[in-house]
PDB file of N, CA and C in Angstrom:
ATOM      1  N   UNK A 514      15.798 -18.625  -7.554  1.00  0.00           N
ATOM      2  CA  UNK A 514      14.769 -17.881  -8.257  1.00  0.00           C
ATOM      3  C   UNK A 514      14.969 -18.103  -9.756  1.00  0.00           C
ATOM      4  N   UNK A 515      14.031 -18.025 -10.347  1.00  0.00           N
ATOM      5  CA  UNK A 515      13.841 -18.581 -11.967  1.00  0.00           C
ATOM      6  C   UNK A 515      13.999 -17.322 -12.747  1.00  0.00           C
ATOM      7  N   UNK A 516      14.566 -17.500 -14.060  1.00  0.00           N
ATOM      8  CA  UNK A 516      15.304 -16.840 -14.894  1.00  0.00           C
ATOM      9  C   UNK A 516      14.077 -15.549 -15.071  1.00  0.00           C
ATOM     10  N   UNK A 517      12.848 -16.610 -15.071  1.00  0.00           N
ATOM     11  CA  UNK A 517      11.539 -15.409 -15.552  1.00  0.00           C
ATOM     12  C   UNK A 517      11.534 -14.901 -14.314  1.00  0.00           C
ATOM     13  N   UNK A 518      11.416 -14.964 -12.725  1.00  0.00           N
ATOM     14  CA  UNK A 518      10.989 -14.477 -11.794  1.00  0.00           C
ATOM     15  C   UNK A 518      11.983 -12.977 -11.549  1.00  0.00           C
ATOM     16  N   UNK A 519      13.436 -13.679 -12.355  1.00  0.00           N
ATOM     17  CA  UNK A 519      14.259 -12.309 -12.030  1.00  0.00           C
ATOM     18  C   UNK A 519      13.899 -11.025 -12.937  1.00  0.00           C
ATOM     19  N   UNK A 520      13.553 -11.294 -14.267  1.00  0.00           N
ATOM     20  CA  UNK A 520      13.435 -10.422 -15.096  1.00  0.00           C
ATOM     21  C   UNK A 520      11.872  -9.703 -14.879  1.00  0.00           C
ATOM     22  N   UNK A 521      10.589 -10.780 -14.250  1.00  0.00           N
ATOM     23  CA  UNK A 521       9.658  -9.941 -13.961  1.00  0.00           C
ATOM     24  C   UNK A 521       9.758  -9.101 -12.713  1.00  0.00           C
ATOM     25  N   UNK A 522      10.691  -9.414 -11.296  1.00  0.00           N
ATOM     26  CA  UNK A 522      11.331  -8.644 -10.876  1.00  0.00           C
ATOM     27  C   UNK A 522      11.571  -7.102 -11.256  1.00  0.00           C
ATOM     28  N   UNK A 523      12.722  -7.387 -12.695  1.00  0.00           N
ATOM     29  CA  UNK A 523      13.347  -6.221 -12.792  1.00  0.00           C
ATOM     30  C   UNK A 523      12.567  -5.627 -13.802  1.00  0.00           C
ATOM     31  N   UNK A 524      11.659  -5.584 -14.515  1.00  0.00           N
ATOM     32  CA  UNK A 524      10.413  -4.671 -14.904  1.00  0.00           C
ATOM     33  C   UNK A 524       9.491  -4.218 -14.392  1.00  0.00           C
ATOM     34  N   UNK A 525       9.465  -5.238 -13.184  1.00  0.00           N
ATOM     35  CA  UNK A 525       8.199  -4.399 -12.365  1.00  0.00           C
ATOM     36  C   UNK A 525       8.896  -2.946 -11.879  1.00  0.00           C
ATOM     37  N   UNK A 526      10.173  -3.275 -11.051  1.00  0.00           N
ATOM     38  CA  UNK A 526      10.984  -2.146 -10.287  1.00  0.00           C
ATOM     39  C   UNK A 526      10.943  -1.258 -11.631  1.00  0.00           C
ATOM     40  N   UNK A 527      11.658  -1.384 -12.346  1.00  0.00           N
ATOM     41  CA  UNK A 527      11.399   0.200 -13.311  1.00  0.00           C
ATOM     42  C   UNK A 527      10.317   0.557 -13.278  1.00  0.00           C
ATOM     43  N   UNK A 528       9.305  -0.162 -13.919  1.00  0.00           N
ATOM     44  CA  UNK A 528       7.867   0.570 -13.398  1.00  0.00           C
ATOM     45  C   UNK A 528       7.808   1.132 -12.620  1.00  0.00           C
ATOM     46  N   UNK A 529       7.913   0.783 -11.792  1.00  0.00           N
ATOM     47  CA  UNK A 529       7.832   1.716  -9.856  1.00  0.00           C
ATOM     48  C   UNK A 529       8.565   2.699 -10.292  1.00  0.00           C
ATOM     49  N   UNK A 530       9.774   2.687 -10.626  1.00  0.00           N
ATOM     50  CA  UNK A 530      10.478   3.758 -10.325  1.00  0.00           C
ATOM     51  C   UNK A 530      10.082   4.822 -11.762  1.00  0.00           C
ATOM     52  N   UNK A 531       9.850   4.537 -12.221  1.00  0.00           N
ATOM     53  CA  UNK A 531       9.004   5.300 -13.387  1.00  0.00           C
ATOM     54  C   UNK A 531       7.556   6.288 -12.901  1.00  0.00           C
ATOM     55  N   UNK A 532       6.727   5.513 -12.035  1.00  0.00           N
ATOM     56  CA  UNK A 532       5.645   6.438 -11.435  1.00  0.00           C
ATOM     57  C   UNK A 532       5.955   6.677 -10.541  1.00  0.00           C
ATOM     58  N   UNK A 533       7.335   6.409  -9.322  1.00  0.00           N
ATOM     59  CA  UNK A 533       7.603   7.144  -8.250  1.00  0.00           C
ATOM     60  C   UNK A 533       8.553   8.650  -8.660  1.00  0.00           C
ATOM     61  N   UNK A 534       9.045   8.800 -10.324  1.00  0.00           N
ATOM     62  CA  UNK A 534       9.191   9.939 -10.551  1.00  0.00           C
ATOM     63  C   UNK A 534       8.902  10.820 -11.492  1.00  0.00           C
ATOM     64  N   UNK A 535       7.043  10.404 -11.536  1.00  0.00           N
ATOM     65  CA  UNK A 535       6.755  11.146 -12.248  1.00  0.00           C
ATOM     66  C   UNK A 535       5.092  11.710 -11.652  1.00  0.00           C
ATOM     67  N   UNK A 536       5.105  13.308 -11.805  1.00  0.00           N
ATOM     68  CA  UNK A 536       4.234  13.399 -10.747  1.00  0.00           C
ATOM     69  C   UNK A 536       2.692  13.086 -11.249  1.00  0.00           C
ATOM     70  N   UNK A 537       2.388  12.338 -12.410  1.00  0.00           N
ATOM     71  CA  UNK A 537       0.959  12.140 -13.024  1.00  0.00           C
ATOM     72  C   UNK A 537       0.566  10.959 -12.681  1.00  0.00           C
ATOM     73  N   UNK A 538       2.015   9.936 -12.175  1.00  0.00           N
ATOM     74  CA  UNK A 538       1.665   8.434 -11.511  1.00  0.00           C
ATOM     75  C   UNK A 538       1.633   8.063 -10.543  1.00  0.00           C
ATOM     76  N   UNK A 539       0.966   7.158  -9.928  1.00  0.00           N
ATOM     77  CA  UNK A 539       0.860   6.660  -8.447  1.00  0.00           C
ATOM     78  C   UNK A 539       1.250   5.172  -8.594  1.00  0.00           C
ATOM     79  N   UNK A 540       2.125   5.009  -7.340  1.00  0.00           N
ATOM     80  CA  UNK A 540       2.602   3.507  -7.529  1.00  0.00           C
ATOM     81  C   UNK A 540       1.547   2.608  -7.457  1.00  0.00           C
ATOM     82  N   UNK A 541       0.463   2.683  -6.612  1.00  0.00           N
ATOM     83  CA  UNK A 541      -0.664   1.930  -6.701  1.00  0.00           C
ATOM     84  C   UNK A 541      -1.131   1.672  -7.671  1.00  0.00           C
ATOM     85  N   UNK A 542      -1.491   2.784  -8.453  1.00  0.00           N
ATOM     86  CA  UNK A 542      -2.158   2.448  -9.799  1.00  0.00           C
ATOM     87  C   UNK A 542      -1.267   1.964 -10.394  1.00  0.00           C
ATOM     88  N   UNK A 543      -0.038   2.110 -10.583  1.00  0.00           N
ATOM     89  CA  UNK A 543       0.738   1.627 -11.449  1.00  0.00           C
ATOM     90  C   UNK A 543       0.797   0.386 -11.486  1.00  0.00           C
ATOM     91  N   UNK A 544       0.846  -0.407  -9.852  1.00  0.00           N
ATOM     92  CA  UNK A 544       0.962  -1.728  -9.509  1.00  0.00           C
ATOM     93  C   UNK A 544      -0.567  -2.384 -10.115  1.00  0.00           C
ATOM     94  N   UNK A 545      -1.245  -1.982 -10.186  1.00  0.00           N
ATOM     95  CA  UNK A 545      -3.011  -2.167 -10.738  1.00  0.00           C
ATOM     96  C   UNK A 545      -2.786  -2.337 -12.526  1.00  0.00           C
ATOM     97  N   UNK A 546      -2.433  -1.496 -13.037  1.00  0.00           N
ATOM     98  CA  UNK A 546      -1.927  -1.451 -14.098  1.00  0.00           C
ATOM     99  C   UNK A 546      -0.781  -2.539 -14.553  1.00  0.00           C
ATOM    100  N   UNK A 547      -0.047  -2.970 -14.075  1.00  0.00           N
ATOM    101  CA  UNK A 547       0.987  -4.273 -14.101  1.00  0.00           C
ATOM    102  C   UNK A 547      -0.008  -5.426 -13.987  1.00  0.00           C
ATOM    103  N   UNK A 548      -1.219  -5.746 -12.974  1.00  0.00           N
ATOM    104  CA  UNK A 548      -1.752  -7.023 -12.872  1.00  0.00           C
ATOM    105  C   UNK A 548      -2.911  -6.520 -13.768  1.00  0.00           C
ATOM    106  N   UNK A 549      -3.347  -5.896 -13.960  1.00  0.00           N
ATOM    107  CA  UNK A 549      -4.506  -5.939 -14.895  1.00  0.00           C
ATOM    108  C   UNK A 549      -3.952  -5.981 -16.324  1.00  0.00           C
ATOM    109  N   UNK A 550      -2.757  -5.518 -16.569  1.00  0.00           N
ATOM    110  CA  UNK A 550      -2.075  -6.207 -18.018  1.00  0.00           C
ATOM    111  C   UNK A 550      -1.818  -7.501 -17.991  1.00  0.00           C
ATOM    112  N   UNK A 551      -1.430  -8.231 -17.281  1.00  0.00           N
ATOM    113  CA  UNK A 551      -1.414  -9.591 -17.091  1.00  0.00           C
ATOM    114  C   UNK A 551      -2.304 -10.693 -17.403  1.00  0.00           C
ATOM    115  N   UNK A 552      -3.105  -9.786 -16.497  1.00  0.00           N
ATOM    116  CA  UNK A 552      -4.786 -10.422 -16.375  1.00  0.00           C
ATOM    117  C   UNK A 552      -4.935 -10.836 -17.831  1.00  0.00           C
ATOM    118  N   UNK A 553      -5.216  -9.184 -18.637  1.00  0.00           N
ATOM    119  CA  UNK A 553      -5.464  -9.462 -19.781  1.00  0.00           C
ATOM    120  C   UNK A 553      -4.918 -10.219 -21.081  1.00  0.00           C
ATOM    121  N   UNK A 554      -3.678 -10.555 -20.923  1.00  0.00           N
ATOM    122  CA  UNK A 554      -2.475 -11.181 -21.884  1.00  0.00           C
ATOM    123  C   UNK A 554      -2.993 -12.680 -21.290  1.00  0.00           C
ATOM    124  N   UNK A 555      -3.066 -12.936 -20.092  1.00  0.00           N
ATOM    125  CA  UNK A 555      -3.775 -14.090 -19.901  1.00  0.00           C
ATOM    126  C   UNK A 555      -5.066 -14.680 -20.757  1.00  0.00           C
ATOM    127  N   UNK A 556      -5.899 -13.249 -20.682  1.00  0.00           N
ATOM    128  CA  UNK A 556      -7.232 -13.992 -21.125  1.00  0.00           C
ATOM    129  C   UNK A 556      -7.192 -14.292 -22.294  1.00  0.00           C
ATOM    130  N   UNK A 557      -6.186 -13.428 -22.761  1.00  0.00           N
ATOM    131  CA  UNK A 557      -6.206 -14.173 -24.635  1.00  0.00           C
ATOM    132  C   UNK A 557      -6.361 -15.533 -24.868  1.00  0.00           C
ATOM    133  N   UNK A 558      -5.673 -16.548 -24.026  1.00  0.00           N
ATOM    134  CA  UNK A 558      -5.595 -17.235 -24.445  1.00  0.00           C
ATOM    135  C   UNK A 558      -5.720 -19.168 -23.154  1.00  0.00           C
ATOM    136  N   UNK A 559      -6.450 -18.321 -21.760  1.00  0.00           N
ATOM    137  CA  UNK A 559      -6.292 -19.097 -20.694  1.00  0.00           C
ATOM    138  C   UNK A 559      -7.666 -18.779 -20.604  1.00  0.00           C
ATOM    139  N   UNK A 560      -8.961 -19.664 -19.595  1.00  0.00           N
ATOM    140  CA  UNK A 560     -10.292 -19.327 -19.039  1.00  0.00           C
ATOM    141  C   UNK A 560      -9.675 -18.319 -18.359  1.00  0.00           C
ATOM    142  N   UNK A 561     -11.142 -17.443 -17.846  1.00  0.00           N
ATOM    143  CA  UNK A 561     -11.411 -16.886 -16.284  1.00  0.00           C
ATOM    144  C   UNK A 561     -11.039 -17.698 -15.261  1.00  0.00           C
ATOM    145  N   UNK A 562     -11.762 -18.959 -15.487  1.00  0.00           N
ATOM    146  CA  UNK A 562     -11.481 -19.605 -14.686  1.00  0.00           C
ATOM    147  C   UNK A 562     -10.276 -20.391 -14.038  1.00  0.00           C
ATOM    148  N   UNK A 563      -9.282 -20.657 -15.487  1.00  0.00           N
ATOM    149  CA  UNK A 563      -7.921 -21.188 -15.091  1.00  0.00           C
ATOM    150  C   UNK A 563      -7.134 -19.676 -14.427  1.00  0.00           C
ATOM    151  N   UNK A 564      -7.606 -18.535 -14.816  1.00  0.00           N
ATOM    152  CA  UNK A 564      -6.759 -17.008 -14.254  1.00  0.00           C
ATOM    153  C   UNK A 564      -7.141 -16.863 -13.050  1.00  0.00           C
ATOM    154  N   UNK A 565      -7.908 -17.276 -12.665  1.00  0.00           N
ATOM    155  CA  UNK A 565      -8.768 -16.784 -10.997  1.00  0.00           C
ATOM    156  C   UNK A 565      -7.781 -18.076 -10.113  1.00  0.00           C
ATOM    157  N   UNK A 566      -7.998 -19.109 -10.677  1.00  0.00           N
ATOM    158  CA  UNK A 566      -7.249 -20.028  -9.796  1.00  0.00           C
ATOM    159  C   UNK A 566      -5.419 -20.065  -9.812  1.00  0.00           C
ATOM    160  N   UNK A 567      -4.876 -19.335 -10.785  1.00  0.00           N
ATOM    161  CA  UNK A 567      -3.821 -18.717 -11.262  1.00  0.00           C
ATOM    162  C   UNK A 567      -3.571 -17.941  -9.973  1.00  0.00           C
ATOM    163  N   UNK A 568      -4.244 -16.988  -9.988  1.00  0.00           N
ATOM    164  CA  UNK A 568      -4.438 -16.126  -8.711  1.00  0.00           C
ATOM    165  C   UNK A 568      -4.281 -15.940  -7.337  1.00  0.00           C
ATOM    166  N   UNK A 569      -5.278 -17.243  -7.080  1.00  0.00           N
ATOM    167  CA  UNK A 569      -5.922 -17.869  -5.816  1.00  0.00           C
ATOM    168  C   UNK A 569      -4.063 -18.599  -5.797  1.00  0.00           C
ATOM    169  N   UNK A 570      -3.602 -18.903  -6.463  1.00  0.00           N
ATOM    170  CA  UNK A 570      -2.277 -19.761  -6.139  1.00  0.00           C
ATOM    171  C   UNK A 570      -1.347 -18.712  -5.999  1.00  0.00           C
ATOM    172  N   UNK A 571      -1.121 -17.559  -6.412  1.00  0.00           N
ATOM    173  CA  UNK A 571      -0.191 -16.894  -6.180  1.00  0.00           C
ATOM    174  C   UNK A 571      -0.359 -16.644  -4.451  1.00  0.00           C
ATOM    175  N   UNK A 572      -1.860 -15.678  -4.629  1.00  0.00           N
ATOM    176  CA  UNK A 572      -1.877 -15.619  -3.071  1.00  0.00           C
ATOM    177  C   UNK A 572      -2.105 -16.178  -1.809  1.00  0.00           C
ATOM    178  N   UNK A 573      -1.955 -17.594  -2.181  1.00  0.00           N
ATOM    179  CA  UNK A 573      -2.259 -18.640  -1.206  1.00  0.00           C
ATOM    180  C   UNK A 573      -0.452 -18.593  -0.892  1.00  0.00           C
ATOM    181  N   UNK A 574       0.475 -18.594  -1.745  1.00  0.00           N
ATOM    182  CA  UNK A 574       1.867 -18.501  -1.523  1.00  0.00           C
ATOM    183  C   UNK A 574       2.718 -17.534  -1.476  1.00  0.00           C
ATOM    184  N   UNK A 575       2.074 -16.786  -1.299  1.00  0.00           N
ATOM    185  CA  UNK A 575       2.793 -15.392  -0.924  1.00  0.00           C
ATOM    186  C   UNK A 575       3.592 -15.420   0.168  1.00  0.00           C
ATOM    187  N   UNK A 576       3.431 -16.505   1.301  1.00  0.00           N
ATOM    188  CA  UNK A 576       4.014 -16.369   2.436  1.00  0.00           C
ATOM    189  C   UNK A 576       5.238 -17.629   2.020  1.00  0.00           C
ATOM    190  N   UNK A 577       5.266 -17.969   1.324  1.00  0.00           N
ATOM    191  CA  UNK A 577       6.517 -18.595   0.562  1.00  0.00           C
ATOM    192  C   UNK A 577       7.709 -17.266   0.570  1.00  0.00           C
ATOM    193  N   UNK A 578       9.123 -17.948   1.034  1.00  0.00           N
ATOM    194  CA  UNK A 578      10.227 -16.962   0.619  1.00  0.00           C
ATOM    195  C   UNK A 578      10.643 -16.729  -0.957  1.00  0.00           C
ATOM    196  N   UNK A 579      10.441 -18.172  -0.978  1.00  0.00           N
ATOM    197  CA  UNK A 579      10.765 -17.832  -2.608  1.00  0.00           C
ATOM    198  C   UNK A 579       9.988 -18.974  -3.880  1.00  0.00           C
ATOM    199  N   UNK A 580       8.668 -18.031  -4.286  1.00  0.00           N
ATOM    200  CA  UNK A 580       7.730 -18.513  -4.905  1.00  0.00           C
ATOM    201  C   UNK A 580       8.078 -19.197  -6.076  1.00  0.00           C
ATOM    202  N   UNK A 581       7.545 -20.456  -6.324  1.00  0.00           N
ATOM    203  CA  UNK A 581       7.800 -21.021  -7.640  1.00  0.00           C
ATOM    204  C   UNK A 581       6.796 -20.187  -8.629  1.00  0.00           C
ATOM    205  N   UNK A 582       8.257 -20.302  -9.971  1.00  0.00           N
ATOM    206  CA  UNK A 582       7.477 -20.108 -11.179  1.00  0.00           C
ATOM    207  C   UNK A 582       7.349 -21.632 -12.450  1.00  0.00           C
ATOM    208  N   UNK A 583       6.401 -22.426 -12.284  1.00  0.00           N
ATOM    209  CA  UNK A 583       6.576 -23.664 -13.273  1.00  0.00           C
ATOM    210  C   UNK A 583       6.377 -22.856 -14.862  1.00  0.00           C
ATOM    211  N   UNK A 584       6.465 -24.422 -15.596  1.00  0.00           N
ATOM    212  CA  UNK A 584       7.094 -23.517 -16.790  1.00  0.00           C
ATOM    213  C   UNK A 584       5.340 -24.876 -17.700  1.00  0.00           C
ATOM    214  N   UNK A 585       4.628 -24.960 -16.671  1.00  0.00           N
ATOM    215  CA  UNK A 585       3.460 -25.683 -17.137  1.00  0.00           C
ATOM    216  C   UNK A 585       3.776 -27.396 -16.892  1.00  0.00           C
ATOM    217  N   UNK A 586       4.928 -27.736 -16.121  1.00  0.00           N
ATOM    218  CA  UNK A 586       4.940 -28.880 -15.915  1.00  0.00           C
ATOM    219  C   UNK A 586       4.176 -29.680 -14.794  1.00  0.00           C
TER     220      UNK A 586
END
């Protein structure tokens, strides 16, 4: 697993564990809130269109054990 995959790993989990103890957050939303920040840090500076297919690749490999992260190569 790649240096970035561990550290987005270990920010997502605090997150979680941040709205699993606090009673104004829901992990769902929270998890909604993690990809829709993404989304948006993306669009600054990537199409819709390169983010949708961004996307379409994550969840085409989801059933991967252990998903590549390229570094644009």
């Amino acid at each position: 697993m790649s240096g970035e995959s561990v550290y987005g790993n270990e920010i997502v989990e605090q997150a979680w564990q941040v709205a699993s103890q606090s009673s104004e957050m829901d992990s769902d939303a929270m998890g909604r809130a993690i990809i829709q920040a993404v989304v948006e840090r993306y669009l600054k500076y990537r199409s819709i269109g390169d983010v949708a297919q961004e996307l379409e690749y994550l969840v085409e490999s989801m059933d991967d054990d252990d998903p590549v992260v390229t570094r644009g190569c």
